[in-house]
Amino acid sequence: MNEEFYKALFSRQQAIDPVPANDEISAWATRLLNVLFPERLSSPDYSLNEIRRFFADSEKNLLRLLEATKACEDCSNEEICRNFYLELPELYRRMRTDITATLNGDPAAKSEFEIIRSYPGFLATAIYRIAHHLLILGIPLVPRILTEFAHGETGIDIHPGAHIGEYLFIDHGTGIVIGETTIIGSHVKLYQGVTLGALSVEKYMANTKRHPTISDHVIIYSGATILGGDTHIGERSIIGGNVWLTKSIPPGSTVYHQSAMKVISKQ
């Protein structure tokens, strides 16, 4: 390789704003989940004082990560950290509604412990709720790094900008995609392979609503694709597997995909 190539790489290196390693950011969120949900630990034995100290240290660690993220020079990082931890009990309550929805909605779920320890849907939604809250507080980059960590761990891709209500139940979950401007109400059930996406992905649409709105008590079965910012799924509707939907439907609708399938017996 020639000297010009080395110089080009060096120039790019000098131009990049520092951001902590992805592993550091995901480790902060993982440690936070481990204390919020001790079921994730092999033998939790924190004393009350140790729990207090953990949250004090966790807040300092978040501040350190934000201070090291130079992409937001105008952020009031101390205030952001203080607000995040002040509102953490409400965030925790929302996470617990997702556990309740899963326990009530999945006949295979035997306990909250099983859901917290092993269900990818729980991990993906818990990390999303942390990331979304940081995004609402004005933090750049870190929220997306967190949800991409969860994406890699679970196969569930939830953009931190999506707005998701309480009692979300994700069953199996592999291949689910929830776009940035998606709005999901409460008591919604999503199965594997569901896409809540944009009908068009032109760059000029960056600041417009590109993804659908899903009302309360909607069930969307595996492989369904719902696209478009003007697409509104009315409450208590059922979207069947493999449906491709780009238009709004009224409350109480049932939409199924009709496939042409023929079974030929050789006997």
XYZ file of C-alpha atoms in Angstrom, residues 3-266:
264
model
C 1.780 6.503 1.571
C -1.259 8.422 0.273
C -3.573 5.663 1.481
C -2.073 5.829 4.981
C -2.453 9.599 4.999
C -6.091 9.363 3.897
C -6.876 6.984 6.755
C -5.024 9.205 9.219
C -6.982 12.241 8.027
C -10.301 10.430 8.520
C -9.201 9.317 11.971
C -8.480 12.899 13.004
C -11.889 14.075 11.768
C -13.990 11.608 13.804
C -15.593 12.788 17.033
C -14.788 10.454 19.938
C -17.508 8.042 21.064
C -17.047 5.272 23.674
C -16.776 1.735 22.330
C -20.062 -0.023 21.635
C -19.145 -2.687 24.196
C -18.817 -0.043 26.928
C -22.227 1.403 26.112
C -23.982 -1.971 25.988
C -22.201 -3.068 29.199
C -23.652 -0.056 31.066
C -27.190 -0.993 29.944
C -26.641 -4.687 30.690
C -25.469 -3.968 34.232
C -28.501 -1.732 34.743
C -30.870 -4.497 33.590
C -29.103 -7.004 35.835
C -29.919 -4.943 38.919
C -33.433 -4.043 37.820
C -34.084 -7.715 37.090
C -31.920 -9.874 39.400
C -33.361 -12.945 37.674
C -30.664 -12.295 35.067
C -27.894 -12.961 37.628
C -26.657 -16.353 38.788
C -26.891 -15.522 42.509
C -27.977 -11.954 43.279
C -26.911 -10.900 46.758
C -26.891 -7.112 46.786
C -27.555 -5.481 50.141
C -29.785 -2.427 50.273
C -26.761 -0.171 50.616
C -25.061 -1.924 47.698
C -28.108 -1.266 45.535
C -27.962 2.409 46.482
C -24.262 2.509 45.631
C -24.862 0.709 42.348
C -27.280 3.349 41.099
C -24.972 6.156 42.193
C -22.121 4.485 40.285
C -24.362 3.724 37.317
C -25.305 7.393 37.056
C -21.614 8.343 37.148
C -20.859 5.779 34.442
C -23.633 7.126 32.226
C -22.298 10.647 32.731
C -18.820 9.441 31.775
C -20.194 7.848 28.583
C -22.102 10.989 27.664
C -19.141 13.255 28.402
C -17.001 11.056 26.167
C -19.555 11.258 23.346
C -18.450 14.454 21.638
C -21.254 14.302 19.048
C -23.376 16.456 21.368
C -21.358 19.436 22.545
C -24.438 21.365 23.717
C -25.956 18.544 25.799
C -26.445 19.208 29.501
C -25.149 15.775 30.439
C -25.447 16.078 34.218
C -29.070 17.168 33.958
C -29.807 14.406 31.465
C -28.340 11.778 33.779
C -30.231 13.132 36.758
C -33.518 13.093 34.835
C -32.917 9.598 33.479
C -32.441 8.107 36.934
C -35.281 10.133 38.461
C -37.602 8.651 35.845
C -36.129 5.145 35.993
C -38.886 3.800 38.329
C -41.499 4.675 35.680
C -39.333 3.098 32.989
C -39.051 -0.031 35.143
C -42.829 -0.111 35.568
C -43.267 -0.050 31.781
C -40.769 -2.888 31.386
C -42.756 -4.938 33.875
C -45.941 -4.453 31.831
C -44.140 -6.159 28.932
C -43.357 -9.119 31.198
C -46.997 -9.306 32.272
C -48.168 -9.208 28.649
C -45.813 -12.041 27.747
C -46.775 -14.180 30.738
C -50.478 -13.707 30.011
C -50.148 -14.057 26.240
C -47.822 -17.020 25.786
C -49.138 -20.423 26.924
C -45.538 -21.701 26.888
C -44.356 -19.099 29.423
C -44.164 -20.735 32.846
C -42.916 -17.825 34.952
C -41.609 -14.281 34.987
C -38.167 -15.735 35.710
C -38.240 -17.694 32.445
C -39.272 -14.609 30.468
C -36.633 -12.343 32.016
C -33.843 -14.899 31.705
C -34.542 -16.381 28.281
C -37.076 -14.493 26.131
C -35.472 -12.392 23.361
C -38.598 -10.232 23.173
C -38.106 -9.096 26.748
C -34.453 -8.168 26.217
C -35.195 -6.306 22.983
C -38.057 -4.265 24.456
C -36.202 -3.537 27.723
C -33.158 -2.210 25.862
C -35.472 -0.278 23.514
C -37.190 1.410 26.471
C -33.822 2.525 27.892
C -32.653 3.726 24.473
C -35.908 5.531 23.677
C -35.791 7.387 26.966
C -32.230 8.534 26.316
C -33.275 9.662 22.837
C -36.187 11.662 24.268
C -33.694 13.350 26.615
C -31.674 14.458 23.587
C -28.771 11.988 23.553
C -27.333 11.237 20.076
C -25.751 7.961 18.899
C -25.949 6.061 22.196
C -29.639 5.089 21.801
C -29.040 3.610 18.336
C -25.934 1.762 19.538
C -28.029 0.213 22.326
C -30.850 -0.964 20.073
C -28.357 -2.364 17.572
C -26.778 -4.292 20.449
C -30.212 -5.765 21.212
C -30.726 -6.405 17.489
C -27.531 -8.429 17.360
C -28.429 -10.372 20.503
C -32.055 -11.138 19.600
C -32.656 -10.611 15.876
C -35.290 -7.994 16.784
C -34.699 -4.558 15.244
C -36.496 -1.745 17.089
C -35.475 1.804 16.248
C -35.130 3.896 19.436
C -37.286 6.611 17.861
C -40.388 4.399 17.706
C -43.146 5.163 20.221
C -44.396 2.004 21.927
C -47.116 1.783 24.569
C -47.362 -0.527 27.542
C -47.915 -4.309 27.601
C -46.051 -5.117 24.378
C -45.867 -8.870 23.734
C -43.266 -10.069 21.238
C -43.518 -13.824 20.646
C -40.398 -15.557 19.245
C -39.450 -12.252 17.659
C -36.757 -13.212 15.159
C -36.809 -10.885 12.163
C -39.154 -8.244 13.597
C -38.431 -4.719 12.282
C -40.007 -1.622 13.856
C -39.104 1.607 12.058
C -38.188 4.980 13.491
C -41.555 6.752 13.231
C -43.728 3.760 14.114
C -46.379 4.342 16.763
C -47.608 1.281 18.667
C -50.396 1.458 21.223
C -50.856 -0.670 24.331
C -51.599 -4.407 24.564
C -50.197 -5.133 21.086
C -48.939 -8.608 20.102
C -46.254 -9.078 17.454
C -45.023 -12.396 16.106
C -41.789 -13.273 14.314
C -40.951 -11.716 10.969
C -43.290 -8.707 11.275
C -42.148 -5.538 9.484
C -43.534 -2.128 10.425
C -41.734 -0.163 7.770
C -41.710 2.713 5.308
C -43.475 2.570 1.964
C -40.706 4.738 0.516
C -37.185 5.345 1.803
C -36.188 8.525 -0.033
C -33.757 10.645 2.010
C -35.926 13.765 1.792
C -38.482 11.961 3.997
C -36.127 11.880 6.991
C -38.243 14.272 9.063
C -41.655 12.908 8.072
C -43.754 10.067 9.493
C -42.813 7.114 7.293
C -43.965 4.156 9.367
C -47.410 2.894 10.392
C -49.540 3.502 13.476
C -50.758 0.411 15.333
C -53.642 0.996 17.732
C -54.366 -0.731 21.050
C -55.104 -4.469 21.298
C -53.889 -5.297 17.771
C -52.446 -8.725 16.920
C -50.011 -9.024 13.997
C -49.055 -12.550 13.002
C -45.785 -13.845 11.569
C -44.430 -12.513 8.308
C -46.898 -9.620 8.016
C -45.607 -6.394 6.436
C -47.309 -3.073 7.181
C -45.893 -0.026 5.441
C -46.406 3.722 5.256
C -46.752 6.705 7.528
C -50.416 7.173 6.613
C -51.272 3.539 7.356
C -53.328 3.248 10.530
C -54.381 -0.112 11.964
C -57.571 0.312 13.958
C -57.823 -1.021 17.488
C -58.629 -4.693 18.148
C -57.744 -5.640 14.563
C -56.070 -8.911 13.592
C -53.479 -9.000 10.816
C -52.865 -12.525 9.553
C -49.567 -14.074 8.578
C -47.818 -12.948 5.378
C -50.215 -10.025 4.828
C -48.835 -7.072 2.824
C -50.698 -3.942 3.911
C -50.211 -0.342 2.783
C -53.662 1.089 3.553
C -55.469 1.909 6.770
C -58.096 -0.442 8.172
C -60.915 0.398 10.610
C -61.154 -0.885 14.192
C -62.109 -4.520 14.591
C -60.855 -5.578 11.151
C -59.436 -8.983 10.277
C -57.015 -9.187 7.356
C -55.783 -12.495 5.948
C -53.478 -13.422 3.106
C -55.024 -15.882 0.635
C -52.401 -18.072 -0.974
C -52.890 -20.369 -3.933
C -51.671 -23.674 -2.552
C -52.322 -27.117 -3.996
C -51.410 -30.488 -2.494
C -50.906 -33.294 -5.014
C -50.920 -36.832 -3.689
C -48.716 -39.422 -5.426
